[in-house]
Coordinates of C-alpha atoms in Angstrom, one line a residue:
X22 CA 63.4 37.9 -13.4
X23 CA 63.0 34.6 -15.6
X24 CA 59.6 32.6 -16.2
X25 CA 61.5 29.8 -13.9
X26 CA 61.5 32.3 -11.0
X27 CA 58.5 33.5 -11.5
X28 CA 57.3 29.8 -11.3
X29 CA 59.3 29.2 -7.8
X30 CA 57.7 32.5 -5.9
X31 CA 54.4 31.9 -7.3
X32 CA 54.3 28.0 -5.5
X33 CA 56.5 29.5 -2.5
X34 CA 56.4 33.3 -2.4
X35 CA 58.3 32.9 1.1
X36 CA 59.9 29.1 1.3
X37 CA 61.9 30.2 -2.0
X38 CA 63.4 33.2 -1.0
X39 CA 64.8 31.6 2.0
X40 CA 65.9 28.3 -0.2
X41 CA 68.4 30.8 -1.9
X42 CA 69.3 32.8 1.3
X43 CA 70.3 29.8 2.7
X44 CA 72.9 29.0 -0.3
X45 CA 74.4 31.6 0.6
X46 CA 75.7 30.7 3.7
X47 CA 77.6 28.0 3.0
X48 CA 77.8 23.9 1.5
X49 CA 76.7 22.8 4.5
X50 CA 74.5 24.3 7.3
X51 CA 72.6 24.3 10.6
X52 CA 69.7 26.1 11.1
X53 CA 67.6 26.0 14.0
X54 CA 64.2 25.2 13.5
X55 CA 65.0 23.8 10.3
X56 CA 67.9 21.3 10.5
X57 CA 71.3 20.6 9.2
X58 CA 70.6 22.1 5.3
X59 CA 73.5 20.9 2.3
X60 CA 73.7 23.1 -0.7
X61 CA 76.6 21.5 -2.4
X62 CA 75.8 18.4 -4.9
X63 CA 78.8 15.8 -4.1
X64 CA 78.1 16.5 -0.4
X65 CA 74.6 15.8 -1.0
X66 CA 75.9 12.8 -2.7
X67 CA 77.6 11.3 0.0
X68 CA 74.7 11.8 2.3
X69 CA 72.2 9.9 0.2
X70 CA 75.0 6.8 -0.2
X71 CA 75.8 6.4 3.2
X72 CA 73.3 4.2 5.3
X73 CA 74.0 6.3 8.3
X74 CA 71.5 9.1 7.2
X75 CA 67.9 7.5 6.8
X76 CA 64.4 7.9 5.4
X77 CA 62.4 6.2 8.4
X78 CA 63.7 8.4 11.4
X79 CA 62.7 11.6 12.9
X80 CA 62.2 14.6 10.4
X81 CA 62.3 12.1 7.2
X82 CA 59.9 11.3 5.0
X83 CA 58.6 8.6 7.0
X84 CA 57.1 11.0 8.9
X85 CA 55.0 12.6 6.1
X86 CA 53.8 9.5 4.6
X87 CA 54.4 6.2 7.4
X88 CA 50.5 7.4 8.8
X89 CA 49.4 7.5 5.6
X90 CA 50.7 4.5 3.6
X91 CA 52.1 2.2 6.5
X92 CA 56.0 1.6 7.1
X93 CA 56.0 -0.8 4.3
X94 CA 56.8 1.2 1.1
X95 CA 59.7 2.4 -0.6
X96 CA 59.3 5.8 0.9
X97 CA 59.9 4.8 4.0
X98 CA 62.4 2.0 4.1
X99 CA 65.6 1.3 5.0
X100 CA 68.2 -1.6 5.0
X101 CA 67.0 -4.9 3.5
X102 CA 63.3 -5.0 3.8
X103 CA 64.0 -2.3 1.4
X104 CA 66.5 -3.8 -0.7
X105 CA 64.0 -7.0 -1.1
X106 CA 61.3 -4.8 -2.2
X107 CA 63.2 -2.9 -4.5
X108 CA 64.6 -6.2 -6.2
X109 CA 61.3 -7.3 -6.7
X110 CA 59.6 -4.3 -8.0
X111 CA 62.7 -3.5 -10.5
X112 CA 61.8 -5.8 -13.1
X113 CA 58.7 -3.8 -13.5
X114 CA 60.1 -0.7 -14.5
X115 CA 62.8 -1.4 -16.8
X116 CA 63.6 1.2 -19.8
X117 CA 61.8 -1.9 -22.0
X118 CA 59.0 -2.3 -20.0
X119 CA 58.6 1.3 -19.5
X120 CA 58.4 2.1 -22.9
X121 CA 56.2 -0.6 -24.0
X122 CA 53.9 0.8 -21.1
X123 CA 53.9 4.1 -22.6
X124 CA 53.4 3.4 -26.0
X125 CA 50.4 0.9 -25.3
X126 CA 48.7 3.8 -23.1
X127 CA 49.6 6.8 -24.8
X128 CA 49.6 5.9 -28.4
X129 CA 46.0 7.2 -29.3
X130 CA 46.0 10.4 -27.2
X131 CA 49.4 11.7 -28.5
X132 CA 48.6 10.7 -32.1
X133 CA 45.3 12.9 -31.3
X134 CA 47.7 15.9 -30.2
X135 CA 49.8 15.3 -33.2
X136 CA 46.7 15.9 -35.5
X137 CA 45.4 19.0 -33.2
X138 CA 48.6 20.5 -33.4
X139 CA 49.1 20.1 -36.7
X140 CA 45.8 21.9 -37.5
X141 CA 47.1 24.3 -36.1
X142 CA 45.0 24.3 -33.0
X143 CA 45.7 26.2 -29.5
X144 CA 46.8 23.4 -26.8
X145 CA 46.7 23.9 -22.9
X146 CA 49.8 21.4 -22.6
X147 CA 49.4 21.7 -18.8
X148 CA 45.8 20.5 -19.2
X149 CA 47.3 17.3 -22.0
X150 CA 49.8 16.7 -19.2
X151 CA 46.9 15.8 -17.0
X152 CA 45.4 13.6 -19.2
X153 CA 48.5 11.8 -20.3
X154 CA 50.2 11.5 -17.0
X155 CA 46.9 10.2 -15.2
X156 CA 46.4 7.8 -18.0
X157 CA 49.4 6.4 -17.3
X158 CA 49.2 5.8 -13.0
X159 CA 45.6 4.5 -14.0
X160 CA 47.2 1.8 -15.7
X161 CA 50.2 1.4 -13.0
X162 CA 47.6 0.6 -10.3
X163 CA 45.3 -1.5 -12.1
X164 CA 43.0 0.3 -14.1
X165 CA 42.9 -0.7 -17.7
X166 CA 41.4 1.8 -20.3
X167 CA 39.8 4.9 -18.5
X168 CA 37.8 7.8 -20.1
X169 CA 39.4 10.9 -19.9
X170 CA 37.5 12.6 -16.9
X171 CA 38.5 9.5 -15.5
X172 CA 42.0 9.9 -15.6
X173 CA 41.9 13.5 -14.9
X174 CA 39.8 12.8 -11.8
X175 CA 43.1 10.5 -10.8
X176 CA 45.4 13.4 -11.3
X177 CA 43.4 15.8 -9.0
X178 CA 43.2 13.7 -6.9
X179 CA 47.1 12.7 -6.7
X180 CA 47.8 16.4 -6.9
X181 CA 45.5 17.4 -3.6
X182 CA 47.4 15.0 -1.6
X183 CA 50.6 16.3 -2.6
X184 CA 49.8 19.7 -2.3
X185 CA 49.4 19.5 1.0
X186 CA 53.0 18.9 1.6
X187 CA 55.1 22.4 1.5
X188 CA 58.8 23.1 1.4
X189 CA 58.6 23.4 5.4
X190 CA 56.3 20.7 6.3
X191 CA 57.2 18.2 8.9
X192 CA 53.7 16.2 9.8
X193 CA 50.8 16.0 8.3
X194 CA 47.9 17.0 10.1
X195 CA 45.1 14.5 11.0
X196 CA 42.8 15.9 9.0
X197 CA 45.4 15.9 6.1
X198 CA 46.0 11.8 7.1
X199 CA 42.6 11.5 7.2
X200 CA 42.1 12.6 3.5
X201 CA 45.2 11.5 2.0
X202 CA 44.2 8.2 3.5
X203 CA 40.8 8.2 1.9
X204 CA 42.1 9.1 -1.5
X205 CA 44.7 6.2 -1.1
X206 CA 42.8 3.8 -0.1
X207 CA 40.5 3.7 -2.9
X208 CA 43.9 3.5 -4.8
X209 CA 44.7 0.7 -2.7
X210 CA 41.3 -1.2 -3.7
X211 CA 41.7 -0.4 -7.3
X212 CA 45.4 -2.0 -6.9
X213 CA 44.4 -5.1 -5.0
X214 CA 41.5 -6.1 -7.4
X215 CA 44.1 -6.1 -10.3
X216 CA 46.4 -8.2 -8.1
X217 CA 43.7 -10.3 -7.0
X218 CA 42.4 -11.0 -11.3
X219 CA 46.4 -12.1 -11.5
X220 CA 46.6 -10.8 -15.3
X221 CA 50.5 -10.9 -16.3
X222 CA 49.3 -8.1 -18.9
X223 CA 49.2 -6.0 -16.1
X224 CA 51.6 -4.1 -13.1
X225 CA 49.3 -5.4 -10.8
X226 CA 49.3 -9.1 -11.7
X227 CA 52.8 -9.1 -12.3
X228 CA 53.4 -7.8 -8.7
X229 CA 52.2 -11.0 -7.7
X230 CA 53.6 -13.3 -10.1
X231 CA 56.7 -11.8 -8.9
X232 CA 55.9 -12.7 -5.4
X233 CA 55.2 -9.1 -3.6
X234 CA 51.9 -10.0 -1.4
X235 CA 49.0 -7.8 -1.2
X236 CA 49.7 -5.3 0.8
X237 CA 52.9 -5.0 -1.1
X238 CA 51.1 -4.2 -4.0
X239 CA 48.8 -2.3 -2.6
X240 CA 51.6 0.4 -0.9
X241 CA 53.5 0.3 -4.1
X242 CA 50.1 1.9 -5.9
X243 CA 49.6 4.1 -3.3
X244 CA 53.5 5.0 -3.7
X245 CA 53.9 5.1 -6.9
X246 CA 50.3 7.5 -7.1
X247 CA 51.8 9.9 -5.1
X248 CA 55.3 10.2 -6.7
X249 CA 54.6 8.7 -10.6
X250 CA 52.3 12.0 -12.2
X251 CA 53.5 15.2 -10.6
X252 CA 57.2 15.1 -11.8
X253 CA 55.9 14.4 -15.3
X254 CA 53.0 16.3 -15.7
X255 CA 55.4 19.6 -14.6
X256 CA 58.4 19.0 -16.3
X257 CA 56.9 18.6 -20.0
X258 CA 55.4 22.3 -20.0
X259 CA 58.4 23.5 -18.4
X260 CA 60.6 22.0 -20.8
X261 CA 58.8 23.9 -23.8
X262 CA 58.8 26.9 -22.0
X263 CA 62.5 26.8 -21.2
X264 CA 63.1 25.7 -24.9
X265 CA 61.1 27.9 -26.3
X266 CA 62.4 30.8 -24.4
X267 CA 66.0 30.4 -25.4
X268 CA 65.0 29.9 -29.0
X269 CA 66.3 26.3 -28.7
X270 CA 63.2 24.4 -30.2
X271 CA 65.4 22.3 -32.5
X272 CA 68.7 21.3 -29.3
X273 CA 68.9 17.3 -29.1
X274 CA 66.0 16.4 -26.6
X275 CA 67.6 13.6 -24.7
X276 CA 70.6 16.7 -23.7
X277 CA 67.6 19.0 -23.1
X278 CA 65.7 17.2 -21.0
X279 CA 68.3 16.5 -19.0
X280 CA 69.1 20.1 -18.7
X281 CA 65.8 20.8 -18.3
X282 CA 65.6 18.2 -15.7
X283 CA 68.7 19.9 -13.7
X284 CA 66.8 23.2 -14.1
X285 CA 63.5 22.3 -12.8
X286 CA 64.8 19.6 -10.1
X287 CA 62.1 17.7 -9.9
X288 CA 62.6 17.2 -6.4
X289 CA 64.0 20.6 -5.1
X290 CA 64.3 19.3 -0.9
X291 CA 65.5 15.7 0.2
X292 CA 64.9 14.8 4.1
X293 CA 67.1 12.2 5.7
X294 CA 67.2 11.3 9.4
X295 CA 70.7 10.6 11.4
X296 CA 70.6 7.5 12.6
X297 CA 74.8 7.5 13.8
X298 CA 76.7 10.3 14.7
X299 CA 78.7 11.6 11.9
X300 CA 80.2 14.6 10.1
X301 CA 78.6 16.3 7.0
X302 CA 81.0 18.4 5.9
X303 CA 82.4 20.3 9.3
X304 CA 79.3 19.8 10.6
X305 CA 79.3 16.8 13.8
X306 CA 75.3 15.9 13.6
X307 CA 73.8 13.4 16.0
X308 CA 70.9 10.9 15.9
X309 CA 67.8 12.1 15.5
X310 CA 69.1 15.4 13.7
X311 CA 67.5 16.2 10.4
X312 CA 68.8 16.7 7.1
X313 CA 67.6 18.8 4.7
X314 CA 69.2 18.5 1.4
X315 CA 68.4 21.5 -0.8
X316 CA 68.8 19.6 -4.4
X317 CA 67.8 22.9 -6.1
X318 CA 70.7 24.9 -4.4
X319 CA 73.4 21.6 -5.1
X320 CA 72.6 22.1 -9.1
X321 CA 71.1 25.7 -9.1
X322 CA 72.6 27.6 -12.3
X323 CA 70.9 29.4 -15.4
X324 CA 69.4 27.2 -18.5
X325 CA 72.1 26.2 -20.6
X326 CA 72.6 23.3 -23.3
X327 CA 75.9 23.8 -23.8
X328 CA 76.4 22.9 -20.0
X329 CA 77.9 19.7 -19.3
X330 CA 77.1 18.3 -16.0
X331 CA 79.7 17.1 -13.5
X332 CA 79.9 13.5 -11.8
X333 CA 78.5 15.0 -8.3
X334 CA 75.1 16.3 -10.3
X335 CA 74.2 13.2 -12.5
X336 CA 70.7 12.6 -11.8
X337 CA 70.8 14.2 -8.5
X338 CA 67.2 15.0 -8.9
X339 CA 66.3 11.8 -8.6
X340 CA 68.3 10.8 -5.8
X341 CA 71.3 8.8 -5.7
X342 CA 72.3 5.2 -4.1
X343 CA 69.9 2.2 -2.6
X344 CA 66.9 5.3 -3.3
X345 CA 67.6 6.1 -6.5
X346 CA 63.8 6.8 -8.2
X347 CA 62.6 3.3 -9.3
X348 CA 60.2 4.7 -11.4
X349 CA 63.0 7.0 -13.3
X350 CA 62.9 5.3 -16.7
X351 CA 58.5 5.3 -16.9
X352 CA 59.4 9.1 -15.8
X353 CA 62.1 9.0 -18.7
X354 CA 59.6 7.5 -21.2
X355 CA 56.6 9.6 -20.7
X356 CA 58.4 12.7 -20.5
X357 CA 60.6 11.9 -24.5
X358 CA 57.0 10.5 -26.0
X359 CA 55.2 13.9 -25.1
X360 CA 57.8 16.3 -25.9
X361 CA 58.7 14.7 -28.9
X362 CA 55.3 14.6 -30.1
X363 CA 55.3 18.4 -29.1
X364 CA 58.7 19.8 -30.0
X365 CA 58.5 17.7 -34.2
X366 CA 55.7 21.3 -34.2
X367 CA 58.7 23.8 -33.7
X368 CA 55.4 25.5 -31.2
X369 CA 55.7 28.7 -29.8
X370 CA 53.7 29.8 -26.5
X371 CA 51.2 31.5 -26.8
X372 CA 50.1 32.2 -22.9
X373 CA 51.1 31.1 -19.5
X374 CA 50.2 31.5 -16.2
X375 CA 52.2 30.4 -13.1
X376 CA 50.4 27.8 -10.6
X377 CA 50.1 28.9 -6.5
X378 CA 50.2 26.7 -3.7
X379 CA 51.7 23.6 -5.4
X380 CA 54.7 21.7 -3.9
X381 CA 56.3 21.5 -7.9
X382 CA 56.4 24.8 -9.0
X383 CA 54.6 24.2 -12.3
X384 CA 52.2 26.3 -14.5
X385 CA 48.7 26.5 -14.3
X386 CA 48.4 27.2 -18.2
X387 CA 50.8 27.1 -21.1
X388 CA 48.8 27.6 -24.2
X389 CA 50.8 26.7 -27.6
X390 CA 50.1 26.3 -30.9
X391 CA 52.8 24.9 -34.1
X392 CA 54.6 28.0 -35.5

């Protein structure tokens, strides 16, 4: 069994196992209880680019996170409310504005992990990944320069709100709302203070010089909380394990984190709702149905840089279509600033221990030091 596995049955020792069973029985699906499930990436494709399948019905993620953030985020849109909010957020996260945010925020803490690693110092990169990817969504929703407890304490706190999601989870609970809410809402304050000071300097203020409105602003924090730190924060140790378990320290990172990125799929289950009838494959489904696309089954394959990936699985971990990740190139440029910072150390891991009950499988711990 591989450390990726290992990683998977730890954060689902019973949702996993039935992920893969359920590969098995064809591209495309039903399953009672469950829903209409795809495990074949160009059909997975077509369902994400076709408006008839929808993230605000029944059994999509509107229902996770409409009682929690209100309708008005890009989680839970559709048609061209969403397309208006998406064309005004997008000039925010640009690959040029990404990586000028990234390089103002992390600068000083990565140069401090360069110097670390170059003494030759033992590194918990999960525990960096913390620091650095909560830096960075303190400074999406407003904060400016945080202490490091800080920004931890923004992590945890991202991370207990999506832990409470699983692989089978339909509804959040109202205790879970309740929570989630209170965690978000401070968000929310945080955000709308910023938005409210009006500095251009910051994602906040330029929110409203781009003409969102307040709560606009403030369910684009609370959104971009929830989604912007765990997909980082996972991938970065994964990607050293992976490279440094196939001896591949020194492959080309942009090809390896891509790689890496089909691996890992960041995320492994996409919900849609029917809206129209239609066919999905064979399959006739009807509205109201639920759709379950298993992105870790569509790309699902062993670890290998010599692999290159066809049409139907570019970026399929991210989506694909009008809900393509907004935030993919700030994911992009966290994710090459940290492991190139890493990887110039040739490191070689020293320890590691899986994570349990997480939605991302990650690790708890990867300790490595420069070889």
């Amino acid at each position: 069994m591989n450390a990726e596995t290992r990683l998977y049955l730890a954060a689902h020792p019973f949702a996993y196992p039935l992920m893969r069973l359920l590969a098995r029985l064809g591209p495309v699906v039903r399953v009672p209880g469950l829903g209409v499930v795809v495990n074949d990436a160009a059909t997975a494709r077509r369902v994400l680019m076709d408006p008839r399948f929808r993230k605000d019905g029944p059994g999509s993620p509107g229902d996770l996170w409409t009682p929690v953030l209100g309708p008005s985020v890009l989680l839970n849109m559709e048609g061209e409310a969403h397309a208006a909010l998406r064309a005004k957020l997008a000039p925010l996260f640009t690959p040029a504005s990404a990586a000028t945010l990234v390089d103002d925020v992390l600068a000083a803490p990565l140069d401090r992990l360069d110097v670390r690693l170059a003494k030759g110092a033992t590194v918990d990169l999960v525990e960096e990944m913390r620091l650095l990817a909560g830096a960075v969504i303190c400074r999406v929703v407003g904060l400016g320069e945080v202490s490091e407890s800080r920004a931890r304490q923004l992590f945890a706190d991202g991370e207990r709100v999506v832990s409470m999601v699983s692989l089978r989870t339909r509804r959040l609970s109202p205790r879970q709302v309740g929570l989630a809410r209170r965690v978000l809402d401070g968000i929310g304050d945080i955000a709308q203070t910023a938005y409210e000071a009006g500095d251009p300097a910051t994602v906040m203020g330029r929110m409203r010089e781009l003409g969102l409105s307040a709560a606009e602003a403030r369910g684009a924090a609370g959104a971009f909380f929830l989604t912007g730190t765990e997909t980082v924060a996972t991938l970065v140790p994964r990607l050293v394990a992976l490279l440094h378990d196939h001896d591949a320290l020194g492959a080309d990172l942009d090809h390896a984190i891509e790689e890496c990125l089909r691996m890992t799929t960041p995320t492994p289950v996409m919900l849609r709702s029917v809206a129209e009838p239609a066919e999905i494959g064979r399959l006739r489904v009807r509205p109201g149905d639920r759709v379950v696309i298993v992105t870790h089954n569509c790309v699902h394959g062993p670890f290998d840089l010599e692999r290159r990936h066809p049409p139907e699985w570019r970026r399929l971990w991210f989506g694909a279509g009008p809900h393509f990740c907004i935030g993919y190139p700030l994911a992009m440029a966290e994710i090459r600033a940290v492991a190139s910072t890493v990887l110039r150390h040739r490191v070689r891991v020293v320890s590691r221990r899986a994570a349990r009950g997480v939605l991302l499988p990650t690790y708890e711990q990867l300790w490595i030091r420069a070889a």
